[in-house]
Short mmCIF file of C-alpha atoms in Angstrom, two decimals:
data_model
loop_
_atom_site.label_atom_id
_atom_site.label_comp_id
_atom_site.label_asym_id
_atom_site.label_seq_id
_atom_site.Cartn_x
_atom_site.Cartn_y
_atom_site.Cartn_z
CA UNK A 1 116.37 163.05 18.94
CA UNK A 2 115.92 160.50 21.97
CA UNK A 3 118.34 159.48 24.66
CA UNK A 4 119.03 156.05 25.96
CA UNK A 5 118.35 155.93 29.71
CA UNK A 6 121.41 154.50 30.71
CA UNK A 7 123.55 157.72 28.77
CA UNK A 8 120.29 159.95 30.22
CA UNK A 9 120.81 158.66 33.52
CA UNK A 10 124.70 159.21 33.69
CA UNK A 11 124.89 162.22 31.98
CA UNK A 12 122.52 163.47 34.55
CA UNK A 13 124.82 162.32 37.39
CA UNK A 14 127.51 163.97 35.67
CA UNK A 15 125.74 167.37 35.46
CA UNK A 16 124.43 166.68 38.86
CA UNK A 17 127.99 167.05 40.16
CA UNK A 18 128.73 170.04 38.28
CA UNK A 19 125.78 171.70 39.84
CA UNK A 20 126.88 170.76 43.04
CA UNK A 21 130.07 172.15 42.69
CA UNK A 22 128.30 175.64 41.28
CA UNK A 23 126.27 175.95 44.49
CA UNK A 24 128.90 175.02 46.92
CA UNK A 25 130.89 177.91 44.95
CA UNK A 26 127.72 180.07 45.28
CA UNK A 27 127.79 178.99 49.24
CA UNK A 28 131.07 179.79 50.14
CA UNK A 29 130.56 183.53 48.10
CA UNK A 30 127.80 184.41 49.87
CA UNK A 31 128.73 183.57 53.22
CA UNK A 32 131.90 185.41 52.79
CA UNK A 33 129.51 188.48 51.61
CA UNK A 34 126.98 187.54 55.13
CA UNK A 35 129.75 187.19 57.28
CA UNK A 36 131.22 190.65 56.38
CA UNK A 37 128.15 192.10 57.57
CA UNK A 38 127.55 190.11 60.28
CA UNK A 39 131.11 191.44 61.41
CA UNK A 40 129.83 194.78 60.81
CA UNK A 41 127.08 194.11 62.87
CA UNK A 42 129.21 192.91 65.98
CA UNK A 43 131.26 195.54 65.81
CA UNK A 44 127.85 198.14 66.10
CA UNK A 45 126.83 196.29 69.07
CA UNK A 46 130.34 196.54 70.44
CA UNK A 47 129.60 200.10 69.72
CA UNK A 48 126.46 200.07 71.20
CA UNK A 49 127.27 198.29 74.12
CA UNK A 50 129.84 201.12 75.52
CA UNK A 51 128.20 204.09 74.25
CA UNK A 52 127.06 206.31 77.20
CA UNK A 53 123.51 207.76 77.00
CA UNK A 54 122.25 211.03 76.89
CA UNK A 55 122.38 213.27 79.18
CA UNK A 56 119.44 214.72 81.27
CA UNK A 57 117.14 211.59 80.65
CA UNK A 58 114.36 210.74 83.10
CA UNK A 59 116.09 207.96 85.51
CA UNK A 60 113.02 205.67 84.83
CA UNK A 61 113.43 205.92 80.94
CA UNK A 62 117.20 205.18 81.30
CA UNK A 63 116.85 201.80 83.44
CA UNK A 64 114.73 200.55 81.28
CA UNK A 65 116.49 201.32 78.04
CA UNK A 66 119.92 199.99 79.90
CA UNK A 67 117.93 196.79 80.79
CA UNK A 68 116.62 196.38 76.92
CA UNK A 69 119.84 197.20 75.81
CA UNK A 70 121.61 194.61 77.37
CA UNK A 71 119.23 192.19 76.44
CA UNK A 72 119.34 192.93 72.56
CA UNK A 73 123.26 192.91 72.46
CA UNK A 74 124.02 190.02 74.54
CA UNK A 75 120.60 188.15 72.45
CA UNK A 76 121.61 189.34 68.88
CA UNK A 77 125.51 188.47 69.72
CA UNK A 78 124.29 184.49 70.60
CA UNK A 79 122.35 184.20 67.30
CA UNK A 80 124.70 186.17 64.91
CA UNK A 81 127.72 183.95 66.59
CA UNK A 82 125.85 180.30 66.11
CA UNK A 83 126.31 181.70 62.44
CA UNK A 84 128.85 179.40 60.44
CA UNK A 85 126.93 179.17 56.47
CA UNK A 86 123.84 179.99 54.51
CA UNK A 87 121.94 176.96 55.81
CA UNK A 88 122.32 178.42 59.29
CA UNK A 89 121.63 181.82 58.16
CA UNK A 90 118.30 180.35 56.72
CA UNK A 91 116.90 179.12 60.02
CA UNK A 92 118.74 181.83 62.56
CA UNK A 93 116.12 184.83 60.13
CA UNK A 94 113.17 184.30 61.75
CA UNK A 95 114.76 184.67 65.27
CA UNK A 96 116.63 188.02 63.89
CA UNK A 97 113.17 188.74 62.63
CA UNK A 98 111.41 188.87 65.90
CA UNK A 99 113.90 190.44 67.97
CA UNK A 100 114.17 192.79 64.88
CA UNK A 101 110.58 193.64 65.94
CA UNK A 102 110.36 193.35 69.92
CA UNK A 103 113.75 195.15 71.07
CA UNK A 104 111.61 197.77 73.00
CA UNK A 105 110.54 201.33 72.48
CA UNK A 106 112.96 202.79 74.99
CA UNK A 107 116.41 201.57 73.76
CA UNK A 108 115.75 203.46 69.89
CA UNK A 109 114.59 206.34 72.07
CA UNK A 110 117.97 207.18 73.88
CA UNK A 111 119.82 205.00 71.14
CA UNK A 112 118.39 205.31 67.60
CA UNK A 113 120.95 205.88 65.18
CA UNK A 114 123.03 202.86 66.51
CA UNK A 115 119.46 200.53 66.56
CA UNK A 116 118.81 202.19 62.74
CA UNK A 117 122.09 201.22 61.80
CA UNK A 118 122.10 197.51 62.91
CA UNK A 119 118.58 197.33 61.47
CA UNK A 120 120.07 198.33 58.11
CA UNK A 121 122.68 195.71 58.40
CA UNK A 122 120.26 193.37 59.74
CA UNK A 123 118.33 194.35 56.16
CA UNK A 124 120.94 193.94 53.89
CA UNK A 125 121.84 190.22 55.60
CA UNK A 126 118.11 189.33 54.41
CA UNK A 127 118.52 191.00 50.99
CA UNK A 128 121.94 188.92 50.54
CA UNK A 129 120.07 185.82 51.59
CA UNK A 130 117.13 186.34 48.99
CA UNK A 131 119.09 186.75 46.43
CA UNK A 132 121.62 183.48 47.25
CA UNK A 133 118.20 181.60 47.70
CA UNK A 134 117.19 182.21 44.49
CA UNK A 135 120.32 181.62 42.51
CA UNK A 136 120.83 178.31 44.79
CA UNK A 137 116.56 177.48 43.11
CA UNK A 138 118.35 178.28 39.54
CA UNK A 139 121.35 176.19 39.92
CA UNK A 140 119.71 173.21 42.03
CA UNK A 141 118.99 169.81 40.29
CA UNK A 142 115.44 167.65 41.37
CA UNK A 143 116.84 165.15 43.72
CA UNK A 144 116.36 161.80 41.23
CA UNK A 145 117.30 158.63 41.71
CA UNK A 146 116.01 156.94 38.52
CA UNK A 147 118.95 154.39 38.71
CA UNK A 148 117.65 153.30 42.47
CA UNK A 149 114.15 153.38 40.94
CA UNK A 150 115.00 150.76 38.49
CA UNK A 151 116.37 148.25 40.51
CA UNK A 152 113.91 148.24 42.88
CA UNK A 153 111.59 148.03 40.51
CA UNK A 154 113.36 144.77 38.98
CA UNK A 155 114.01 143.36 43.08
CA UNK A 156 110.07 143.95 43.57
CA UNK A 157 109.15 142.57 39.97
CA UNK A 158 111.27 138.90 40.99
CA UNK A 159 109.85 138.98 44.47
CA UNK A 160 106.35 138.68 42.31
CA UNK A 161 107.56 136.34 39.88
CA UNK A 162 108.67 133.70 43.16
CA UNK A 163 105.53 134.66 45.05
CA UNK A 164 103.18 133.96 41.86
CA UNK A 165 105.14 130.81 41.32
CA UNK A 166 104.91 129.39 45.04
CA UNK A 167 100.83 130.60 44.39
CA UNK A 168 100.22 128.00 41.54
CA UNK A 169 102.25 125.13 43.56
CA UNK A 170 99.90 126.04 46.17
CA UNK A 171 96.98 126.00 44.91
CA UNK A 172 97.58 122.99 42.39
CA UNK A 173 98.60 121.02 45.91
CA UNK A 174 94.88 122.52 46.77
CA UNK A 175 93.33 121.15 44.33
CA UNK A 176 95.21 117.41 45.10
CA UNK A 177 94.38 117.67 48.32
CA UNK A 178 90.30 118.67 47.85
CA UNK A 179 90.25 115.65 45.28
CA UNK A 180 91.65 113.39 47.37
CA UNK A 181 89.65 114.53 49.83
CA UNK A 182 86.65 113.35 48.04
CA UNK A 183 87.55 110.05 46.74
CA UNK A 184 88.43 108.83 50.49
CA UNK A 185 84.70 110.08 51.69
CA UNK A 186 83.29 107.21 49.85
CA UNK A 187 85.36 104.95 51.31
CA UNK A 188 84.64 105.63 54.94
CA UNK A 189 81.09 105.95 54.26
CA UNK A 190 81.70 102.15 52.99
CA UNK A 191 83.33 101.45 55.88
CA UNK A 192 80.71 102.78 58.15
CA UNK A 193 78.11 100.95 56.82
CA UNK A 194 79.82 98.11 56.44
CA UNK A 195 80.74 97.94 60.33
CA UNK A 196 76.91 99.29 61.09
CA UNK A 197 75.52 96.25 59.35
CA UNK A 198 78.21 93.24 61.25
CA UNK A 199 76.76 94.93 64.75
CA UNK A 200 73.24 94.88 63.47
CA UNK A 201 74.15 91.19 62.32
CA UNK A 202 75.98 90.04 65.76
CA UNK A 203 73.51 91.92 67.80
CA UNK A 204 71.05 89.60 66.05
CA UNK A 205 72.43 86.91 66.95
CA UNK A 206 73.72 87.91 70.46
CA UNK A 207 69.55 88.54 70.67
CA UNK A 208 68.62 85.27 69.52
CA UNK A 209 70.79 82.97 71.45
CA UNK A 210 69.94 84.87 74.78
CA UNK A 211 66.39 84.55 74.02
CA UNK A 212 66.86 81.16 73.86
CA UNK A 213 68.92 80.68 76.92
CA UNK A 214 66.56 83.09 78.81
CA UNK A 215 64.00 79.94 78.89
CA UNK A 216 66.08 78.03 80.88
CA UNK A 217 66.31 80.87 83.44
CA UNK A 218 62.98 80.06 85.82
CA UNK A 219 64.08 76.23 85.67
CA UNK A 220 67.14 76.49 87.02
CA UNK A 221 66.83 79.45 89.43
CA UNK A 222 64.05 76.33 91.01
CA UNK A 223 66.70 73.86 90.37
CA UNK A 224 68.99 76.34 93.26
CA UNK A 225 72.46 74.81 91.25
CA UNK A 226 75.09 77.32 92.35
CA UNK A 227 77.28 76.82 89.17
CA UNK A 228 74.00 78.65 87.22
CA UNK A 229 73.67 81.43 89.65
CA UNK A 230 75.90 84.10 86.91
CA UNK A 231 73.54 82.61 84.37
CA UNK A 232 70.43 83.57 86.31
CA UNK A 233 71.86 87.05 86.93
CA UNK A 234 72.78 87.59 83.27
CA UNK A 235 72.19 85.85 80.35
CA UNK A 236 74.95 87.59 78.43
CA UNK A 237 77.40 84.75 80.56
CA UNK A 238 76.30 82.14 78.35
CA UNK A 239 78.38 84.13 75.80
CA UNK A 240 81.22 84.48 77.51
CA UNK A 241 81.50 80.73 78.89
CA UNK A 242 79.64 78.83 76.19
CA UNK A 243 81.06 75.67 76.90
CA UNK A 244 80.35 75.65 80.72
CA UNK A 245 76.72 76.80 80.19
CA UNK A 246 75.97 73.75 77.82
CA UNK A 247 77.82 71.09 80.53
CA UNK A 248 75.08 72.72 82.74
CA UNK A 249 72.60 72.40 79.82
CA UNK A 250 73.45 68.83 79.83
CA UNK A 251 73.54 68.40 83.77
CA UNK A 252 70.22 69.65 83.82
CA UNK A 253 68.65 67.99 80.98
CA UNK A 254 66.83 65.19 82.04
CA UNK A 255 64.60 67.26 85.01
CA UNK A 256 63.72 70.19 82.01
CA UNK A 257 60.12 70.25 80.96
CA UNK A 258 58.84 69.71 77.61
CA UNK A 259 59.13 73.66 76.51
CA UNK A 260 62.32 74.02 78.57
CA UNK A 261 63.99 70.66 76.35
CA UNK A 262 63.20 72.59 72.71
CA UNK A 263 65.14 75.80 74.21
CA UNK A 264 67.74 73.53 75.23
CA UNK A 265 68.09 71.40 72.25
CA UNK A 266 68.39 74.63 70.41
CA UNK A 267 71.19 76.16 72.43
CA UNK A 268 72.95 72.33 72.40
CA UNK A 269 72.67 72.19 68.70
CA UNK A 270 73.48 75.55 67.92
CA UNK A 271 75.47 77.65 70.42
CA UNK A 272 78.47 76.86 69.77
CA UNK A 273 77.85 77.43 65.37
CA UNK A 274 76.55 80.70 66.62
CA UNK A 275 79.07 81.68 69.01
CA UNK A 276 82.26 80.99 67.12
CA UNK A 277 80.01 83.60 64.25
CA UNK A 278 80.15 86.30 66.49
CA UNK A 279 83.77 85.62 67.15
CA UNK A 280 84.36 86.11 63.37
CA UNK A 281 82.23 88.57 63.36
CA UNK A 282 83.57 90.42 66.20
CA UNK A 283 87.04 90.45 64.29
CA UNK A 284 85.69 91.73 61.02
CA UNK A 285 84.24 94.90 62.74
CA UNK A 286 87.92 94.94 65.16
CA UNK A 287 89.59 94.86 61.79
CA UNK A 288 87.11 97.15 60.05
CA UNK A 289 87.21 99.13 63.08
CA UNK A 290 91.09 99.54 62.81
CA UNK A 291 90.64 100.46 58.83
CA UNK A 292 88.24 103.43 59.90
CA UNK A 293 90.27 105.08 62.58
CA UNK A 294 93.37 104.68 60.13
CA UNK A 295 91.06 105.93 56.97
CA UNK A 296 89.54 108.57 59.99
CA UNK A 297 93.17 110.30 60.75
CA UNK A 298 94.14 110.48 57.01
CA UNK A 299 91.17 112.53 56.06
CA UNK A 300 92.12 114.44 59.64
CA UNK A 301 95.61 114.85 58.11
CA UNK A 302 94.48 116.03 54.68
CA UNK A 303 91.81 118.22 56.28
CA UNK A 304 94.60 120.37 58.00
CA UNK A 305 96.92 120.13 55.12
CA UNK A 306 93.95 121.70 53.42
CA UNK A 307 93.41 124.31 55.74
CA UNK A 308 96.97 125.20 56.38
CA UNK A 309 97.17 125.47 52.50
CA UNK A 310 94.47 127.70 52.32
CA UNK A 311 95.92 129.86 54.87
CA UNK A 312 99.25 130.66 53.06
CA UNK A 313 97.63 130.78 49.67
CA UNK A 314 95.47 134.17 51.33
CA UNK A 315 98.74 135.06 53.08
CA UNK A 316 100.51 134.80 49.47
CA UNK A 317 97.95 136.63 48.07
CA UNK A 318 97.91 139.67 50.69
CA UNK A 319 101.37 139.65 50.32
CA UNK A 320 100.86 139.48 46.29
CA UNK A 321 98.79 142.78 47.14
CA UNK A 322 101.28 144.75 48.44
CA UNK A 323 104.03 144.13 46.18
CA UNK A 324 101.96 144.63 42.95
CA UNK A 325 101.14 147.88 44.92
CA UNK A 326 104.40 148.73 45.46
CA UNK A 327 105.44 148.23 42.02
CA UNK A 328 102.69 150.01 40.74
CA UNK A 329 104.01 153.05 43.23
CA UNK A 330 107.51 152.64 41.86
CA UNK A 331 106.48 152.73 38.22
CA UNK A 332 104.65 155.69 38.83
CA UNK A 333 107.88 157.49 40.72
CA UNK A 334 109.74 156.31 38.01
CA UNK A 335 107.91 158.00 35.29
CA UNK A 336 107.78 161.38 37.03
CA UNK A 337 111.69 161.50 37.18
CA UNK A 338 111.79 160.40 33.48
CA UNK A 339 109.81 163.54 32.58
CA UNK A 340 112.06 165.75 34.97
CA UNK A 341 114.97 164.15 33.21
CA UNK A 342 113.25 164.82 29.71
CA UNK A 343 112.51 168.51 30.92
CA UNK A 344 116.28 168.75 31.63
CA UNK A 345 117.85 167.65 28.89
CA UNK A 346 115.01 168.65 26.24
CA UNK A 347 114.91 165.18 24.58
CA UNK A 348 112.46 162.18 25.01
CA UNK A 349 114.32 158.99 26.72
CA UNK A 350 114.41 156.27 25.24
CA UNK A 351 112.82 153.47 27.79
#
C-alpha cells in the first residue's frame, strides 16, 4: 500500500500534535513526581540545617563540618530552587552531581544519616529523570519539515530556471557582440591603410614641390628681398602662402639663372595643381580620420560590452553553482525525511 505525500505529510502533522500533547502530559507527571522529592529534599536540609551536632567532638572537626555544612545547604537549596520542569532538571544533574561528590569528609562524619538520606533522594530524582528521558525518546517524533523542504526546493528550482534563462540571453548577446566584433576589424584595418597611403601620397607631393622650391633658396637669399626671408628659413611657407611665393617667383624671374628658371617654371606651372591636391587630400584623411576615431570608440564600446558580459555570465554561473548545490542539498534532506516518514507510518510514499 503507498501513501500520497500530501495525506503522508498531514497525517504526520496530525500525529505530530498528538505526540506533543503525550509528552507534555508525560512532563507535567513527572515533574509533579521530581518536585515531591525535591520538597522532600528541602525539608532534610531544613532538617539538617538546625540539627545540633554531637557532643564531645574535637573543636577543629566541628568548624570545619559547620563551615561545609553551610555551604552544601545554602548551595543545594539555590540549585534545587532554580528547579521549575524536566528540562531544568536535565541541565541542574550535573551540578547536583558534583556537589553530590565534593560536600566534604567532615560534614557525613558528625552528620551522616541526614547526608545518606538526601543522597538517597538526590538518587531517586536521577532514577525519575532516566526513566522520563526515556519514555520522552519513545514518544518523541524526528523533527521534519518535509512540507518546508518542498517549497524550497520549488523557490530554489525557479531561481535556476531565471538564472539559466538570463545565461543563454547572455551569452547569445556574447556571441553578437564577438561577431560584430570581427566584421568591424576589417573595416578599420581598411581605414588605416587607406589614411596610411593619402599621407604617403601628400607627403610625396609636399616632398616634391619643396624640392623644387628649395632651388630657388641660394638665389634669393643673394637677391637679400625681405618678402623671401620666411621662404629662406623654411621651405614648408611656400605651402602655406602659395600664391605670395609665386608673385615672388615672378618678381624674381628675370635675374634667375638658367637652372634656377626650370625650378621656377615648374613651381609656376604646377604649384598651384599640386597644392589645391593636398588640400583634397588633406580632407580625405580629416574625413577618414573622423571615420576611424568614430569606427575606433565603437569597437571601444563593444570591447567593454564584451567584457562586462563576460563578467556576469561567470558571476551567473558561480551563482548557477551554488544554487544547483543547494538543491542538490535539499533533495538529499528531503529524501532522508521521506524514509523517516516511511519508517513511521510503515508504507512507501508515493512521490
Amino acid at each position: 500500500m503507498r501513501l500520497k505525500l500530501e495525506q503522508a505529510i498531514k497525517s504526520y502533522e496530525l500525529l505530530r500534535k498528538q505526540r506533543e500533547a503525550e509528552l507534555e502530559r508525560l512532563r507535567s507527571e513527572y515533574f509533579n513526581q521530581a518536585s515531591e522529592i525535591i520538597e522532600e529534599i528541602l525539608r532534610v536540609l531544613g532538617e539538617l540545617e538546625k540539627k545540633e551536632p554531637p557532643k564531645d567532638v574535637d573543636p577543629h572537626l566541628l568548624r570545619v563540618a559547620l563551615r561545609e555544612r553551610d555551604a552544601y545547604v545554602s548551595t543545594l537549596r539555590r540549585i534545587l530552587g532554580g528547579i521549575t520542569s524536566m528540562e531544568e532538571l536535565e541541565l541542574k544533574l550535573g551540578e547536583i552531581s558534583k556537589l553530590h561528590v565534593g560536600h566534604g569528609r567532615y560534614l557525613i562524619v558528625l552528620f551522616e544519616k541526614d547526608i545518606y538520606r538526601v543522597n538517597g533522594l538526590l538518587k531517586e530524582l536521577g532514577e525519575i529523570y532516566g526513566e522520563y528521558s526515556l519514555k520522552i525518546r519513545e514518544k518523541r517524533l524526528p523533527d521534519l519539515d518535509v512540507a518546508r523542504l518542498i517549497s524550497e526546493m520549488e523557490k530554489v528550482g525557479k531561481e535556476i530556471s531565471s538564472m539559466e534563462q538570463r545565461l543563454g540571453e547572455l551569452s547569445l548577446l556574447k556571441k553578437e557582440l564577438e561577431s560584430g566584433k570581427s566584421s568591424e576589424s576589417p573595416e578599420l584595418d581598411g581605414l588605416v591603410k587607406e589614411k596610411n597611403a593619402l599621407e604617403v601620397k601628400l607627403r610625396t607631393l609636399q616632398t616634391e614641390a619643396r624640392s623644387k622650391a628649395s632651388k630657388l633658396q641660394k638665389p634669393l637669399k643673394r637677391m637679400r628681398i625681405p618678402e623671401a626671408a620666411p621662404f629662406i628659413e623654411d621651405t614648408s611657407y611656400i605651402l602655406q602662402r602659395p600664391e605670395e611665393f609665386m608673385e615672388l617667383v615672378r618678381k624674381v624671374y628675370p635675374s634667375l639663372d638658367r637652372e634656377a628658371k626650370k625650378a621656377a617654371d615648374w613651381l609656376l606651372q604646377n604649384l598651384p595643381d599640386k597644392v589645391q591636391e593636398m588640400a583634397e587630400i588633406e580632407k580625405q584623411i580629416a574625413l577618414i580620420g573622423s571615420r576611424l576615431e568614430s569606427a575606433r570608440k565603437s569597437v571601444a564600446a563593444r570591447e567593454e560590452s564584451l567584457k562586462a558580459t563576460e563578467e556576469e555570465i561567470k558571476k551567473i554561473e558561480y551563482e548557477l553553482r551554488k544554487l544547483r548545490n543547494r538543491l542538490s542539498s535539499i533533495e538529499d534532506e528531503l529524501e532522508r525525511e521521506l524514509r523517516v516518514l516511511e519508517e513511521v507510518f510503515g508504507e512507501k510514499i508515493e512521490r
